mmCIF file of C-alpha atoms in Angstrom:
data_model
loop_
_atom_site.group_PDB
_atom_site.id
_atom_site.type_symbol
_atom_site.label_atom_id
_atom_site.label_comp_id
_atom_site.label_asym_id
_atom_site.label_seq_id
_atom_site.Cartn_x
_atom_site.Cartn_y
_atom_site.Cartn_z
ATOM 1 C CA ILE A 292 40.542 69.390 85.750
ATOM 2 C CA THR A 293 37.814 71.728 86.912
ATOM 3 C CA ASN A 294 35.824 72.728 89.944
ATOM 4 C CA GLY A 295 32.779 71.923 87.822
ATOM 5 C CA ALA A 296 31.059 75.247 88.438
ATOM 6 C CA LEU A 297 31.247 76.770 84.968
ATOM 7 C CA ILE A 298 30.174 73.852 82.799
ATOM 8 C CA LEU A 299 26.559 73.127 81.883
ATOM 9 C CA PRO A 300 24.915 69.686 81.906
ATOM 10 C CA GLU A 301 24.356 69.970 78.135
ATOM 11 C CA ASP A 302 28.100 70.487 77.693
ATOM 12 C CA LEU A 303 28.796 67.435 79.839
ATOM 13 C CA ASP A 304 26.446 65.412 77.642
ATOM 14 C CA MET A 305 28.221 66.566 74.496
ATOM 15 C CA LEU A 306 31.729 66.031 75.878
ATOM 16 C CA THR A 307 30.933 62.498 77.059
ATOM 17 C CA ASP A 308 29.111 61.449 73.894
ATOM 18 C CA GLY A 309 30.635 58.791 71.668
ATOM 19 C CA VAL A 310 33.146 56.048 72.293
ATOM 20 C CA HIS A 311 35.946 58.303 73.595
ATOM 21 C CA PRO A 312 34.360 60.528 76.237
ATOM 22 C CA ILE A 313 36.387 63.200 77.975
ATOM 23 C CA HIS A 314 37.540 62.297 81.490
ATOM 24 C CA PHE A 315 36.684 64.911 84.117
ATOM 25 C CA TYR A 316 38.543 65.563 87.343
ATOM 26 C CA ILE A 317 36.235 67.676 89.486
ATOM 27 C CA SER A 318 37.245 69.158 92.815
ATOM 28 C CA MET A 319 34.615 69.320 95.520
ATOM 29 C CA ASP A 320 36.089 69.620 98.989
ATOM 30 C CA ALA A 321 32.924 69.513 101.055
ATOM 31 C CA LEU A 322 29.468 68.011 101.130
ATOM 32 C CA THR A 323 27.648 70.978 102.629
ATOM 33 C CA PRO A 324 27.242 74.453 101.143
ATOM 34 C CA ASP A 325 28.623 76.251 104.206
ATOM 35 C CA ILE A 326 31.920 74.350 104.388
ATOM 36 C CA TYR A 327 32.232 74.374 100.602
ATOM 37 C CA LYS A 328 31.814 78.156 100.518
ATOM 38 C CA LYS A 329 34.442 78.538 103.251
ATOM 39 C CA ILE A 330 36.934 76.555 101.164
ATOM 40 C CA ARG A 331 35.958 77.609 97.623
ATOM 41 C CA ASN A 332 34.525 81.053 98.286
ATOM 42 C CA ASN A 333 33.719 81.930 94.656
ATOM 43 C CA SER A 334 32.156 78.678 93.539
ATOM 44 C CA ASN A 335 28.604 77.366 93.435
ATOM 45 C CA PHE A 336 28.221 74.236 95.582
ATOM 46 C CA GLU A 337 24.884 73.110 94.156
ATOM 47 C CA LYS A 338 26.059 73.453 90.565
ATOM 48 C CA VAL A 339 29.266 71.506 91.233
ATOM 49 C CA LYS A 340 27.422 68.785 93.134
ATOM 50 C CA ASN A 341 24.768 68.541 90.411
ATOM 51 C CA ASN A 342 27.451 68.261 87.721
ATOM 52 C CA ILE A 343 29.114 65.460 89.654
ATOM 53 C CA LEU A 344 25.786 63.677 89.940
ATOM 54 C CA HIS A 345 25.098 64.248 86.241
ATOM 55 C CA LEU A 346 28.465 62.744 85.268
ATOM 56 C CA SER A 347 27.819 59.863 87.640
ATOM 57 C CA LYS A 348 24.604 59.067 85.801
ATOM 58 C CA ILE A 349 26.387 59.277 82.451
ATOM 59 C CA GLN A 350 28.991 56.806 83.722
ATOM 60 C CA GLN A 351 26.288 54.392 84.812
ATOM 61 C CA VAL A 352 24.384 54.626 81.520
ATOM 62 C CA LYS A 353 27.575 54.107 79.525
ATOM 63 C CA ASN A 354 28.893 51.508 81.986
ATOM 64 C CA ASN A 355 32.153 53.468 81.878
ATOM 65 C CA PHE A 356 33.387 54.431 85.321
ATOM 66 C CA GLU A 357 36.435 56.307 84.038
ATOM 67 C CA ILE A 358 34.551 59.445 82.990
ATOM 68 C CA LEU A 359 34.629 61.140 86.394
ATOM 69 C CA THR A 360 37.190 61.418 89.155
ATOM 70 C CA TRP A 361 36.243 63.447 92.208
ATOM 71 C CA ASN A 362 39.158 65.169 93.959
ATOM 72 C CA PHE A 363 38.719 65.944 97.640
ATOM 73 C CA VAL A 364 41.501 68.009 99.243
ATOM 74 C CA ILE A 365 41.748 67.139 102.940
ATOM 75 C CA MET A 366 42.150 70.008 105.386
ATOM 76 C CA LYS A 367 40.990 70.980 108.858
ATOM 77 C CA SER A 368 37.667 72.462 107.681
ATOM 78 C CA ASN A 369 36.497 69.324 105.883
ATOM 79 C CA PHE A 370 38.341 66.531 107.689
ATOM 80 C CA HIS A 371 35.170 65.401 109.443
ATOM 81 C CA MET A 372 33.503 64.853 106.037
ATOM 82 C CA ILE A 373 35.814 62.097 104.803
ATOM 83 C CA GLN A 374 33.452 59.254 105.680
ATOM 84 C CA ASN A 375 30.445 61.061 104.209
ATOM 85 C CA ALA A 376 32.441 61.623 101.022
ATOM 86 C CA ILE A 377 33.202 57.894 100.860
ATOM 87 C CA ARG A 378 29.527 57.054 101.302
ATOM 88 C CA PHE A 379 28.500 59.569 98.631
ATOM 89 C CA ALA A 380 31.114 58.253 96.186
ATOM 90 C CA SER A 381 30.086 54.665 96.837
ATOM 91 C CA GLU A 382 26.383 55.399 96.436
ATOM 92 C CA HIS A 383 26.972 57.178 93.119
ATOM 93 C CA GLN A 384 29.764 54.907 91.852
ATOM 94 C CA ILE A 385 32.309 57.714 91.638
ATOM 95 C CA LYS A 386 36.079 57.349 91.802
ATOM 96 C CA LEU A 387 37.204 59.475 94.762
ATOM 97 C CA VAL A 388 40.762 60.708 95.207
ATOM 98 C CA PHE A 389 41.818 62.157 98.544
ATOM 99 C CA LEU A 390 44.637 64.689 98.417
ATOM 100 C CA PRO A 391 46.375 66.410 101.328
ATOM 101 C CA ILE A 392 46.273 70.176 101.311
ATOM 102 C CA ILE A 393 49.576 71.609 100.103
ATOM 103 C CA GLY A 394 51.051 74.926 101.158
ATOM 104 C CA GLU A 395 51.338 76.990 104.280
ATOM 105 C CA TYR A 396 47.646 77.522 105.170
ATOM 106 C CA GLU A 397 48.417 77.868 108.860
ATOM 107 C CA ASN A 398 44.767 77.423 109.843
ATOM 108 C CA GLU A 399 44.009 74.486 107.526
ATOM 109 C CA ASN A 400 47.076 72.339 106.816
ATOM 110 C CA ILE A 401 46.728 69.490 109.309
ATOM 111 C CA PHE A 402 49.573 67.677 107.569
ATOM 112 C CA LYS A 403 52.107 70.453 108.087
ATOM 113 C CA TYR A 404 50.804 71.756 111.417
ATOM 114 C CA PRO A 405 50.041 68.834 113.753
ATOM 115 C CA SER A 406 48.685 71.209 116.399
ATOM 116 C CA LEU A 407 45.640 71.754 114.145
ATOM 117 C CA ARG A 408 44.660 68.088 114.368
ATOM 118 C CA GLU A 409 42.125 66.572 116.657
ATOM 119 C CA THR A 410 43.436 63.662 118.713
ATOM 120 C CA TYR A 411 41.265 61.173 116.838
ATOM 121 C CA CYS A 412 42.539 62.056 113.323
ATOM 122 C CA ILE A 413 44.658 58.977 112.686
ATOM 123 C CA ASP A 414 41.992 56.603 114.013
ATOM 124 C CA TYR A 415 39.320 58.392 111.967
ATOM 125 C CA VAL A 416 41.288 58.003 108.732
ATOM 126 C CA GLN A 417 41.917 54.324 109.483
ATOM 127 C CA GLU A 418 38.181 53.853 110.110
ATOM 128 C CA SER A 419 37.533 55.681 106.831
ATOM 129 C CA ILE A 420 39.850 53.314 104.951
ATOM 130 C CA ASN A 421 37.974 50.385 106.483
ATOM 131 C CA LEU A 422 34.649 51.953 105.498
ATOM 132 C CA ALA A 423 35.819 52.333 101.899
ATOM 133 C CA ARG A 424 36.805 48.654 101.846
ATOM 134 C CA THR A 425 33.493 47.569 103.348
ATOM 135 C CA LEU A 426 31.521 49.618 100.812
ATOM 136 C CA LYS A 427 33.869 48.562 98.004
ATOM 137 C CA ALA A 428 34.171 52.244 97.187
ATOM 138 C CA ASN A 429 36.665 53.310 94.555
ATOM 139 C CA VAL A 430 38.755 55.431 96.925
ATOM 140 C CA ILE A 431 42.308 56.400 96.076
ATOM 141 C CA ASP A 432 45.177 57.704 98.214
ATOM 142 C CA LEU A 433 43.453 57.846 101.584
ATOM 143 C CA ASP A 434 46.220 55.562 102.810
ATOM 144 C CA LYS A 435 48.743 58.207 101.727
ATOM 145 C CA ALA A 436 46.857 60.797 103.757
ATOM 146 C CA LEU A 437 47.087 58.476 106.749
ATOM 147 C CA ASP A 438 50.834 58.119 106.201
ATOM 148 C CA GLY A 439 51.125 61.903 105.969
ATOM 149 C CA LEU A 440 49.408 62.307 109.322
ATOM 150 C CA LYS A 441 51.555 59.629 110.932
ATOM 151 C CA ASN A 442 54.811 61.057 109.551
ATOM 152 C CA GLU A 443 54.167 64.489 110.979
ATOM 153 C CA ASN A 444 53.660 63.226 114.542
#
């Protein structure tokens, strides 16, 4: 598990070479540099995104779609990016796992603090689930995020 910022493409090539490549779980919680920097203030958005894209290409060449899992932690700052994340994952054939933010984070935890949510949140997540189905995207646990939003109402 990594944020993908410290590893080089050459290292990714080496670690995925052979018949038993290493499986990477990379966290990228935004699709724009500004939101990414707000969430992961000491990380390099472009490097992480490029490493995800590099691993995506390796998966496609090897026809092995278990090399990369992209973790996306849902919070107030990036909530509006869920559908774009699904589109990106679908386009690049990446397994995408949505995780609710855990912890106090009074300004970010929309699961613990319902007052942080926009009124459309539940509908937006349901639309996002439908989008993932339509695109046949490999999206995991978005339904659990929806349940988490519903249970806190």
